[in-house]
Amino acid sequence: MNISLRQSISHQIRKYPYLRYILKTAKRKLGEKKYGDLYYRNTLQELNDININLIPQKLKRPQGSLIEITNACNLNCLMCNTKLSTRPPSLMLPEVFERIIKQLKVSGINTAGLHTVGETFVYSDLDILLEIAKKHEFRVWISTNAQFPECIEPLFLKFPKTFNDLRISIDGASRETFEQIRVGGSFDKVIETLDVVKKLNGGKRFFKIDVSINSVLNMSTVSEVPLFFRTFSDYVFPENINFGVITGLSPDDKYFRSTFPFRHLIRPAVPCHMPFTNQYFTYDGQATMCCRDYNAEITVGDIMKNTSMEIWDGFQSENIRDQHRQPETLSINACKNCFMPYKFADPITNNFIHFMRIKMPKIADRDFTNSVVALWEGMDEAMDWYKKKLSI
C-alpha cells in the first residue's frame, strides 16, 4: 500500500472516532500476545537493513511535511536551544498557511505536523488555521510541550474532527528531571494537559483525541524509562510512548555530546535523508530541506511564488542534494555542524524497550535501565569494530 493511500485511509477513519477506537482496541486485543515478538522481528529487520554508507535517493514527490506556524517557543529545552535561533520570533500568516496546504495536497500529501522549531500553542489564533485545514480536508497533527492545558478543550469542541491528534514531548517522567531539561516548563501542566484530554476522551485511551508521548533518551533520562509506563499508563497505551535517542540538531550540541557518550554511534548528519524525502516550511512560506532549520540556512524557494513541485524539482533543491551526495563539497554551516546517532539507533532502542516491557514485566527498574545502557554500549562497540574493519 503506497504512502498516499495509507494517509487517505487514515484521514477518513479519523472522521469517525468511535470506529477508530473499536479498530484500535480490536487490533490490540488480537495482537497482545504477539507484540513482544513483533518488536523482536522489527529489530532484526533494522539490523538486516543497516547500511551506514547509503546515499539517499530523491523521491519523485515529497512523502511528508512539517509546517512551522511559528518559530517562537515558551521554553528553552537543553536539547533544543530554540533561543539560539537568529530569526526573530514570528507567526505564519493564514494566507501563507492556506497556500502551503493546497500545494501539499497537489503534491499528494494530505497531512502535516504544525511544528518545526517553535511551540504550536504559542500561535494564539490557532483556530484560524484549523478552520483552513478543515475547509480543505487537510489533516494536521499537533506537537506540543504540553504547557497550554487551557487551549485543548476549546479547540477540540470547535474542531472535533480536525483537532484530534496530539503528540506530546515529555523528557523525564519525574518533575525534577522534566523541569531540569525543559527549562521554563511545568510538570504539573503536563499532567493537567493529559487530564484534560482524558476527560474529553471519556476516560478512554485513543478515543476522540489520539495522544502519543515522545521522549528523548540519553544518560540523564534513561533511568526513568520504567517510570514512564507507570506515570502515563492512564493516558496512553504503552506502545504509544515512543523513545528516541537524543540528536545533535541543536546549534549547540554540548548537551548532546555530554549525555550520549557513545562516540562510535555518532555520525555526521550528511548525507541526510531529509532533502531527498520531505519538504518543510518556515513561518514566512520558505520551503526548507530540514525539519529544524533554526536560521533558515537551507531554504530553497518561496511557496507564495512557486508551486511545491517546482520547488521540489528546482535548482536550489538539487544544489542542496548534490552537496549531500558529495559531502566534500558541503558549504552549509547548519549541515556541517550537525551530528546525530546512526539511524538504526532510534528504532532499535525503542523496540528493545518495548520488548523488555512485554517479555520481562517484573524486571527491576535498575536492571531495566542497565539493559538499555548495555544495548547502547554493545552497539557502540560493534560500530567501533566495524569501522576498524573498514579501515584495514
Tab-separated table of C-alpha atoms in Angstrom:
chain	number	residue	atom	x	y	z
A	1	MET	CA	0.000	0.000	0.000
A	2	ASN	CA	1.543	3.318	-1.024
A	3	ILE	CA	2.010	6.267	1.334
A	4	SER	CA	-0.722	8.438	-0.197
A	5	LEU	CA	-3.309	5.649	0.043
A	6	ARG	CA	-2.406	4.919	3.678
A	7	GLN	CA	-2.688	8.616	4.517
A	8	SER	CA	-6.068	8.819	2.783
A	9	ILE	CA	-7.479	5.798	4.649
A	10	SER	CA	-6.152	7.093	7.975
A	11	HIS	CA	-7.610	10.520	7.237
A	12	GLN	CA	-11.062	9.044	6.580
A	13	ILE	CA	-11.051	6.806	9.659
A	14	ARG	CA	-10.196	9.757	11.892
A	15	LYS	CA	-13.524	11.345	10.980
A	16	TYR	CA	-15.234	8.586	12.976
A	17	PRO	CA	-13.560	8.429	16.406
A	18	TYR	CA	-15.684	5.585	17.766
A	19	LEU	CA	-14.872	3.429	14.731
A	20	ARG	CA	-11.201	4.270	15.146
A	21	TYR	CA	-11.392	3.339	18.826
A	22	ILE	CA	-13.020	-0.027	18.041
A	23	LEU	CA	-10.432	-0.828	15.362
A	24	LYS	CA	-7.546	0.120	17.657
A	25	THR	CA	-8.947	-1.878	20.580
A	26	ALA	CA	-9.574	-4.936	18.402
A	27	LYS	CA	-6.099	-4.732	16.902
A	28	ARG	CA	-4.538	-4.535	20.366
A	29	LYS	CA	-6.576	-7.494	21.649
A	30	LEU	CA	-5.698	-9.669	18.671
A	31	GLY	CA	-2.037	-8.717	18.752
A	32	GLU	CA	-1.494	-8.534	22.506
A	33	LYS	CA	0.440	-11.772	22.810
A	34	LYS	CA	2.373	-11.130	19.622
A	35	TYR	CA	3.563	-7.601	20.378
A	36	GLY	CA	6.788	-8.751	22.001
A	37	ASP	CA	7.654	-10.916	19.009
A	38	LEU	CA	6.752	-8.034	16.706
A	39	TYR	CA	9.260	-5.736	18.406
A	40	TYR	CA	11.857	-8.508	18.142
A	41	ARG	CA	11.214	-9.010	14.412
A	42	ASN	CA	11.290	-5.265	13.810
A	43	THR	CA	14.686	-5.087	15.487
A	44	LEU	CA	16.043	-7.912	13.344
A	45	GLN	CA	14.742	-6.118	10.256
A	46	GLU	CA	16.507	-2.914	11.311
A	47	LEU	CA	19.753	-4.829	11.798
A	48	ASN	CA	19.415	-6.501	8.408
A	49	ASP	CA	18.816	-3.151	6.705
A	50	ILE	CA	21.803	-1.281	8.182
A	51	ASN	CA	23.869	0.488	5.538
A	52	ILE	CA	25.999	3.246	7.031
A	53	ASN	CA	27.221	4.425	3.630
A	54	LEU	CA	23.804	4.685	1.992
A	55	ILE	CA	23.281	7.698	-0.272
A	56	PRO	CA	19.569	8.649	-0.217
A	57	GLN	CA	17.649	8.655	-3.472
A	58	LYS	CA	15.410	11.561	-4.373
A	59	LEU	CA	11.713	10.687	-4.412
A	60	LYS	CA	9.551	11.872	-7.286
A	61	ARG	CA	7.390	13.717	-4.772
A	62	PRO	CA	7.914	14.590	-1.114
A	63	GLN	CA	6.409	11.972	1.193
A	64	GLY	CA	5.891	14.154	4.261
A	65	SER	CA	5.909	17.694	5.574
A	66	LEU	CA	6.052	19.897	8.647
A	67	ILE	CA	4.725	23.459	8.751
A	68	GLU	CA	6.335	25.960	11.092
A	69	ILE	CA	3.359	28.131	12.008
A	70	THR	CA	5.668	29.911	14.464
A	71	ASN	CA	9.339	29.750	15.385
A	72	ALA	CA	8.628	31.136	18.860
A	73	CYS	CA	8.775	28.844	21.878
A	74	ASN	CA	7.821	29.355	25.502
A	75	LEU	CA	10.624	27.054	26.709
A	76	ASN	CA	14.346	26.714	26.052
A	77	CYS	CA	14.972	22.988	26.368
A	78	LEU	CA	18.528	21.739	26.805
A	79	MET	CA	18.499	19.604	23.650
A	80	CYS	CA	16.723	22.234	21.502
A	81	ASN	CA	18.240	25.610	22.449
A	82	THR	CA	15.488	27.312	20.486
A	83	LYS	CA	16.569	30.701	21.781
A	84	LEU	CA	19.804	30.373	19.786
A	85	SER	CA	17.886	30.889	16.546
A	86	THR	CA	18.889	34.126	14.820
A	87	ARG	CA	15.469	34.559	13.208
A	88	PRO	CA	13.133	36.951	15.028
A	89	PRO	CA	10.078	35.194	16.512
A	90	SER	CA	7.080	35.497	14.216
A	91	LEU	CA	3.808	33.880	13.134
A	92	MET	CA	2.679	32.419	9.822
A	93	LEU	CA	0.006	34.409	8.017
A	94	PRO	CA	-3.218	32.471	7.313
A	95	GLU	CA	-2.905	33.044	3.549
A	96	VAL	CA	0.579	31.502	3.612
A	97	PHE	CA	-0.722	28.507	5.562
A	98	GLU	CA	-3.580	28.000	3.102
A	99	ARG	CA	-1.242	28.219	0.117
A	100	ILE	CA	1.046	25.594	1.674
A	101	ILE	CA	-1.652	23.019	2.387
A	102	LYS	CA	-3.242	23.495	-1.035
A	103	GLN	CA	0.145	22.886	-2.649
A	104	LEU	CA	0.865	19.906	-0.427
A	105	LYS	CA	-2.422	18.316	-1.468
A	106	VAL	CA	-1.498	18.805	-5.127
A	107	SER	CA	1.814	17.026	-4.475
A	108	GLY	CA	-0.021	14.101	-2.836
A	109	ILE	CA	0.408	14.993	0.856
A	110	ASN	CA	-2.789	15.111	2.909
A	111	THR	CA	-1.355	15.551	6.385
A	112	ALA	CA	1.348	17.567	8.147
A	113	GLY	CA	2.520	18.496	11.606
A	114	LEU	CA	2.288	22.137	12.700
A	115	HIS	CA	5.753	22.219	14.173
A	116	THR	CA	9.436	22.563	13.414
A	117	VAL	CA	11.342	24.926	15.712
A	118	GLY	CA	8.578	26.657	17.718
A	119	GLU	CA	5.726	25.584	20.022
A	120	THR	CA	2.364	25.200	18.293
A	121	PHE	CA	0.234	26.758	21.035
A	122	VAL	CA	2.242	29.987	21.041
A	123	TYR	CA	0.119	30.703	17.948
A	124	SER	CA	-2.807	32.282	19.792
A	125	ASP	CA	-5.140	32.279	16.762
A	126	LEU	CA	-4.676	28.597	16.044
A	127	ASP	CA	-8.406	28.262	15.406
A	128	ILE	CA	-7.993	30.325	12.213
A	129	LEU	CA	-5.507	27.808	10.832
A	130	LEU	CA	-7.602	24.832	11.918
A	131	GLU	CA	-10.584	26.344	10.108
A	132	ILE	CA	-8.498	26.487	6.934
A	133	ALA	CA	-7.350	22.878	7.393
A	134	LYS	CA	-10.960	21.811	7.969
A	135	LYS	CA	-12.122	23.604	4.814
A	136	HIS	CA	-9.561	21.768	2.692
A	137	GLU	CA	-9.999	18.433	4.500
A	138	PHE	CA	-6.315	18.517	5.348
A	139	ARG	CA	-5.327	16.525	8.405
A	140	VAL	CA	-2.967	18.231	10.837
A	141	TRP	CA	-1.313	16.840	13.926
A	142	ILE	CA	-0.178	18.944	16.838
A	143	SER	CA	3.202	18.635	18.509
A	144	THR	CA	3.331	20.342	21.880
A	145	ASN	CA	5.319	20.628	25.092
A	146	ALA	CA	2.009	20.418	26.990
A	147	GLN	CA	2.272	23.767	28.730
A	148	PHE	CA	-1.076	25.110	27.473
A	149	PRO	CA	-3.785	22.884	29.003
A	150	GLU	CA	-6.350	25.692	28.758
A	151	CYS	CA	-6.173	25.588	24.941
A	152	ILE	CA	-7.135	21.942	24.488
A	153	GLU	CA	-10.857	21.796	25.241
A	154	PRO	CA	-11.976	24.961	23.346
A	155	LEU	CA	-10.146	23.864	20.190
A	156	PHE	CA	-11.435	20.302	20.363
A	157	LEU	CA	-15.039	21.387	20.921
A	158	LYS	CA	-14.802	23.692	17.911
A	159	PHE	CA	-12.890	21.261	15.658
A	160	PRO	CA	-13.643	17.710	16.864
A	161	LYS	CA	-12.684	16.143	13.522
A	162	THR	CA	-9.606	18.288	12.909
A	163	PHE	CA	-8.061	18.773	16.339
A	164	ASN	CA	-7.739	15.118	17.314
A	165	ASP	CA	-4.071	14.150	17.116
A	166	LEU	CA	-1.661	15.303	19.852
A	167	ARG	CA	1.992	14.340	20.084
A	168	ILE	CA	3.345	15.436	23.433
A	169	SER	CA	7.061	15.804	24.130
A	170	ILE	CA	7.890	14.702	27.672
A	171	ASP	CA	11.544	14.264	28.574
A	172	GLY	CA	11.517	12.887	32.078
A	173	ALA	CA	8.796	11.041	33.995
A	174	SER	CA	9.504	12.943	37.215
A	175	ARG	CA	9.070	16.620	37.964
A	176	GLU	CA	12.751	17.097	38.769
A	177	THR	CA	14.065	15.608	35.542
A	178	PHE	CA	11.418	17.157	33.304
A	179	GLU	CA	11.843	20.675	34.632
A	180	GLN	CA	15.624	20.430	34.556
A	181	ILE	CA	15.572	19.590	30.839
A	182	ARG	CA	12.506	21.547	29.725
A	183	VAL	CA	13.784	24.858	31.034
A	184	GLY	CA	10.853	27.074	31.989
A	185	GLY	CA	8.360	24.214	31.871
A	186	SER	CA	5.990	22.850	34.495
A	187	PHE	CA	5.479	19.121	35.034
A	188	ASP	CA	2.130	19.908	36.663
A	189	LYS	CA	0.934	21.476	33.412
A	190	VAL	CA	1.890	18.321	31.532
A	191	ILE	CA	-0.318	16.259	33.838
A	192	GLU	CA	-3.079	18.863	33.610
A	193	THR	CA	-2.941	18.688	29.806
A	194	LEU	CA	-3.211	14.901	29.895
A	195	ASP	CA	-6.100	15.103	32.368
A	196	VAL	CA	-7.997	17.475	30.057
A	197	VAL	CA	-7.563	15.060	27.148
A	198	LYS	CA	-8.584	12.107	29.325
A	199	LYS	CA	-11.787	13.922	30.276
A	200	LEU	CA	-12.574	14.732	26.633
A	201	ASN	CA	-11.924	11.093	25.762
A	202	GLY	CA	-14.398	9.936	28.403
A	203	GLY	CA	-11.626	8.112	30.214
A	204	LYS	CA	-10.788	6.015	27.132
A	205	ARG	CA	-7.326	5.964	25.628
A	206	PHE	CA	-7.082	6.540	21.884
A	207	PHE	CA	-10.688	7.688	21.528
A	208	LYS	CA	-11.743	11.134	20.317
A	209	ILE	CA	-8.237	12.557	20.662
A	210	ASP	CA	-5.287	10.353	19.792
A	211	VAL	CA	-2.363	11.028	22.127
A	212	SER	CA	1.205	9.805	21.828
A	213	ILE	CA	4.158	10.682	24.015
A	214	ASN	CA	7.617	11.258	22.564
A	215	SER	CA	10.644	11.206	24.816
A	216	VAL	CA	14.296	11.961	24.132
A	217	LEU	CA	16.612	9.463	25.810
A	218	ASN	CA	20.177	9.956	26.992
A	219	MET	CA	22.204	9.038	30.058
A	220	SER	CA	20.322	11.672	32.071
A	221	THR	CA	16.859	10.304	31.335
A	222	VAL	CA	17.228	6.580	30.618
A	223	SER	CA	16.787	5.645	34.286
A	224	GLU	CA	13.191	6.903	34.123
A	225	VAL	CA	12.038	4.652	31.281
A	226	PRO	CA	10.144	2.251	33.620
A	227	LEU	CA	8.596	5.256	35.372
A	228	PHE	CA	7.214	6.489	32.045
A	229	PHE	CA	4.993	3.428	31.750
A	230	ARG	CA	3.733	3.747	35.311
A	231	THR	CA	3.181	7.510	35.226
A	232	PHE	CA	1.430	7.780	31.882
A	233	SER	CA	-0.385	4.435	31.569
A	234	ASP	CA	-3.728	6.073	32.421
A	235	TYR	CA	-3.408	8.417	29.461
A	236	VAL	CA	-1.903	6.436	26.575
A	237	PHE	CA	-1.419	2.841	25.523
A	238	PRO	CA	2.171	1.781	26.320
A	239	GLU	CA	3.019	1.325	22.652
A	240	ASN	CA	2.138	4.993	22.122
A	241	ILE	CA	5.096	6.032	24.274
A	242	ASN	CA	7.938	6.461	21.796
A	243	PHE	CA	11.553	6.674	22.902
A	244	GLY	CA	14.089	8.309	20.609
A	245	VAL	CA	17.812	8.737	21.114
A	246	ILE	CA	18.939	12.338	21.562
A	247	THR	CA	20.269	14.072	18.439
A	248	GLY	CA	22.628	16.950	17.750
A	249	LEU	CA	20.224	19.037	15.655
A	250	SER	CA	20.596	21.978	18.047
A	251	PRO	CA	23.024	24.769	17.054
A	252	ASP	CA	24.854	23.946	20.306
A	253	ASP	CA	25.425	20.209	20.693
A	254	LYS	CA	27.210	20.263	24.070
A	255	TYR	CA	24.260	18.689	25.869
A	256	PHE	CA	24.003	16.006	23.181
A	257	ARG	CA	27.699	15.157	23.403
A	258	SER	CA	27.838	15.157	27.206
A	259	THR	CA	24.761	12.969	27.715
A	260	PHE	CA	25.334	10.468	24.918
A	261	PRO	CA	28.971	9.354	25.325
A	262	PHE	CA	28.895	6.655	22.643
A	263	ARG	CA	31.152	8.259	20.068
A	264	HIS	CA	31.169	5.343	17.627
A	265	LEU	CA	27.381	5.595	17.349
A	266	ILE	CA	27.579	9.254	16.329
A	267	ARG	CA	27.954	10.261	12.706
A	268	PRO	CA	27.906	13.473	10.664
A	269	ALA	CA	24.314	14.020	9.529
A	270	VAL	CA	25.478	14.302	5.915
A	271	PRO	CA	24.240	12.663	3.782
A	272	CYS	CA	20.841	13.309	5.354
A	273	HIS	CA	17.598	11.752	4.117
A	274	MET	CA	15.511	14.912	4.655
A	275	PRO	CA	16.370	16.801	1.418
A	276	PHE	CA	15.505	13.668	-0.567
A	277	THR	CA	12.231	12.670	1.079
A	278	ASN	CA	10.385	15.553	2.767
A	279	GLN	CA	9.509	19.205	2.304
A	280	TYR	CA	9.268	21.620	5.232
A	281	PHE	CA	8.128	25.224	5.519
A	282	THR	CA	9.194	28.145	7.710
A	283	TYR	CA	6.663	30.651	9.052
A	284	ASP	CA	7.241	33.061	6.134
A	285	GLY	CA	6.489	30.432	3.479
A	286	GLN	CA	10.058	29.479	2.656
A	287	ALA	CA	10.478	25.819	1.710
A	288	THR	CA	13.401	24.274	3.550
A	289	MET	CA	15.149	20.920	3.354
A	290	CYS	CA	15.480	20.466	7.120
A	291	CYS	CA	12.932	19.772	9.863
A	292	ARG	CA	14.719	22.178	12.223
A	293	ASP	CA	16.216	24.912	10.096
A	294	TYR	CA	16.948	27.253	13.017
A	295	ASN	CA	18.392	30.090	10.954
A	296	ALA	CA	16.745	29.439	7.561
A	297	GLU	CA	20.077	28.379	6.034
A	298	ILE	CA	18.623	25.569	3.942
A	299	THR	CA	15.715	27.301	2.237
A	300	VAL	CA	15.169	26.550	-1.438
A	301	GLY	CA	12.146	28.553	-2.562
A	302	ASP	CA	9.104	30.644	-1.676
A	303	ILE	CA	5.752	28.833	-1.734
A	304	MET	CA	3.998	32.144	-2.452
A	305	LYS	CA	5.918	32.429	-5.730
A	306	ASN	CA	6.262	28.823	-6.866
A	307	THR	CA	4.409	25.533	-6.561
A	308	SER	CA	5.530	22.814	-4.188
A	309	MET	CA	6.685	20.621	-7.083
A	310	GLU	CA	8.523	23.472	-8.819
A	311	ILE	CA	10.480	23.959	-5.608
A	312	TRP	CA	10.980	20.221	-5.127
A	313	ASP	CA	12.483	19.806	-8.587
A	314	GLY	CA	14.166	23.202	-8.692
A	315	PHE	CA	17.827	24.115	-8.987
A	316	GLN	CA	18.198	25.208	-5.363
A	317	SER	CA	16.819	21.921	-4.066
A	318	GLU	CA	19.089	19.921	-6.343
A	319	ASN	CA	22.067	22.011	-5.253
A	320	ILE	CA	21.412	21.010	-1.616
A	321	ARG	CA	21.018	17.359	-2.594
A	322	ASP	CA	24.237	17.408	-4.624
A	323	GLN	CA	26.122	18.657	-1.569
A	324	HIS	CA	24.716	15.755	0.419
A	325	ARG	CA	25.641	13.315	-2.332
A	326	GLN	CA	29.183	14.690	-2.264
A	327	PRO	CA	29.866	15.826	1.332
A	328	GLU	CA	33.307	17.131	0.384
A	329	THR	CA	31.516	19.964	-1.479
A	330	LEU	CA	29.334	20.906	1.503
A	331	SER	CA	29.118	24.649	2.185
A	332	ILE	CA	26.060	24.789	4.504
A	333	ASN	CA	27.149	25.525	8.074
A	334	ALA	CA	23.985	24.048	9.605
A	335	CYS	CA	24.669	20.735	7.860
A	336	LYS	CA	28.409	20.820	8.542
A	337	ASN	CA	27.804	21.133	12.281
A	338	CYS	CA	25.005	18.582	12.535
A	339	PHE	CA	25.800	15.241	14.161
A	340	MET	CA	23.476	12.508	15.370
A	341	PRO	CA	23.354	8.818	16.200
A	342	TYR	CA	23.180	6.401	13.277
A	343	LYS	CA	19.624	5.998	12.037
A	344	PHE	CA	19.302	2.448	13.379
A	345	ALA	CA	19.916	3.524	16.998
A	346	ASP	CA	16.450	5.068	17.343
A	347	PRO	CA	14.178	2.178	16.285
A	348	ILE	CA	16.384	-0.485	17.861
A	349	THR	CA	16.341	1.351	21.205
A	350	ASN	CA	12.569	1.848	21.096
A	351	ASN	CA	11.892	-1.754	20.026
A	352	PHE	CA	14.210	-3.091	22.728
A	353	ILE	CA	12.495	-1.075	25.464
A	354	HIS	CA	9.044	-2.285	24.466
A	355	PHE	CA	10.284	-5.859	24.053
A	356	MET	CA	11.625	-5.728	27.617
A	357	ARG	CA	8.366	-4.199	28.872
A	358	ILE	CA	6.346	-7.106	27.476
A	359	LYS	CA	8.684	-10.067	27.942
A	360	MET	CA	10.099	-9.100	31.374
A	361	PRO	CA	7.272	-7.273	33.165
A	362	LYS	CA	8.733	-7.885	36.640
A	363	ILE	CA	12.268	-6.692	35.918
A	364	ALA	CA	13.606	-4.202	38.473
A	365	ASP	CA	13.919	-0.582	37.373
A	366	ARG	CA	17.691	-0.576	37.789
A	367	ASP	CA	18.058	-3.743	35.719
A	368	PHE	CA	15.798	-2.258	33.022
A	369	THR	CA	17.975	0.865	32.879
A	370	ASN	CA	21.206	-1.135	32.855
A	371	SER	CA	19.874	-3.258	29.993
A	372	VAL	CA	19.202	-0.203	27.806
A	373	VAL	CA	22.640	1.241	28.590
A	374	ALA	CA	24.205	-2.145	27.844
A	375	LEU	CA	22.417	-2.117	24.487
A	376	TRP	CA	23.961	1.280	23.663
A	377	GLU	CA	27.383	0.080	24.805
A	378	GLY	CA	27.054	-3.034	22.668
A	379	MET	CA	26.055	-1.067	19.574
A	380	ASP	CA	28.911	1.366	20.222
A	381	GLU	CA	31.471	-1.461	20.453
A	382	ALA	CA	30.058	-3.100	17.328
A	383	MET	CA	30.379	0.130	15.343
A	384	ASP	CA	33.928	0.628	16.634
A	385	TRP	CA	34.820	-2.881	15.420
A	386	TYR	CA	33.090	-2.305	12.083
A	387	LYS	CA	34.823	0.997	11.412
A	388	LYS	CA	38.223	-0.539	12.231
A	389	LYS	CA	37.465	-3.376	9.882
A	390	LEU	CA	36.671	-0.938	7.075
A	391	SER	CA	39.961	0.894	7.612
A	392	ILE	CA	42.096	-2.262	7.365
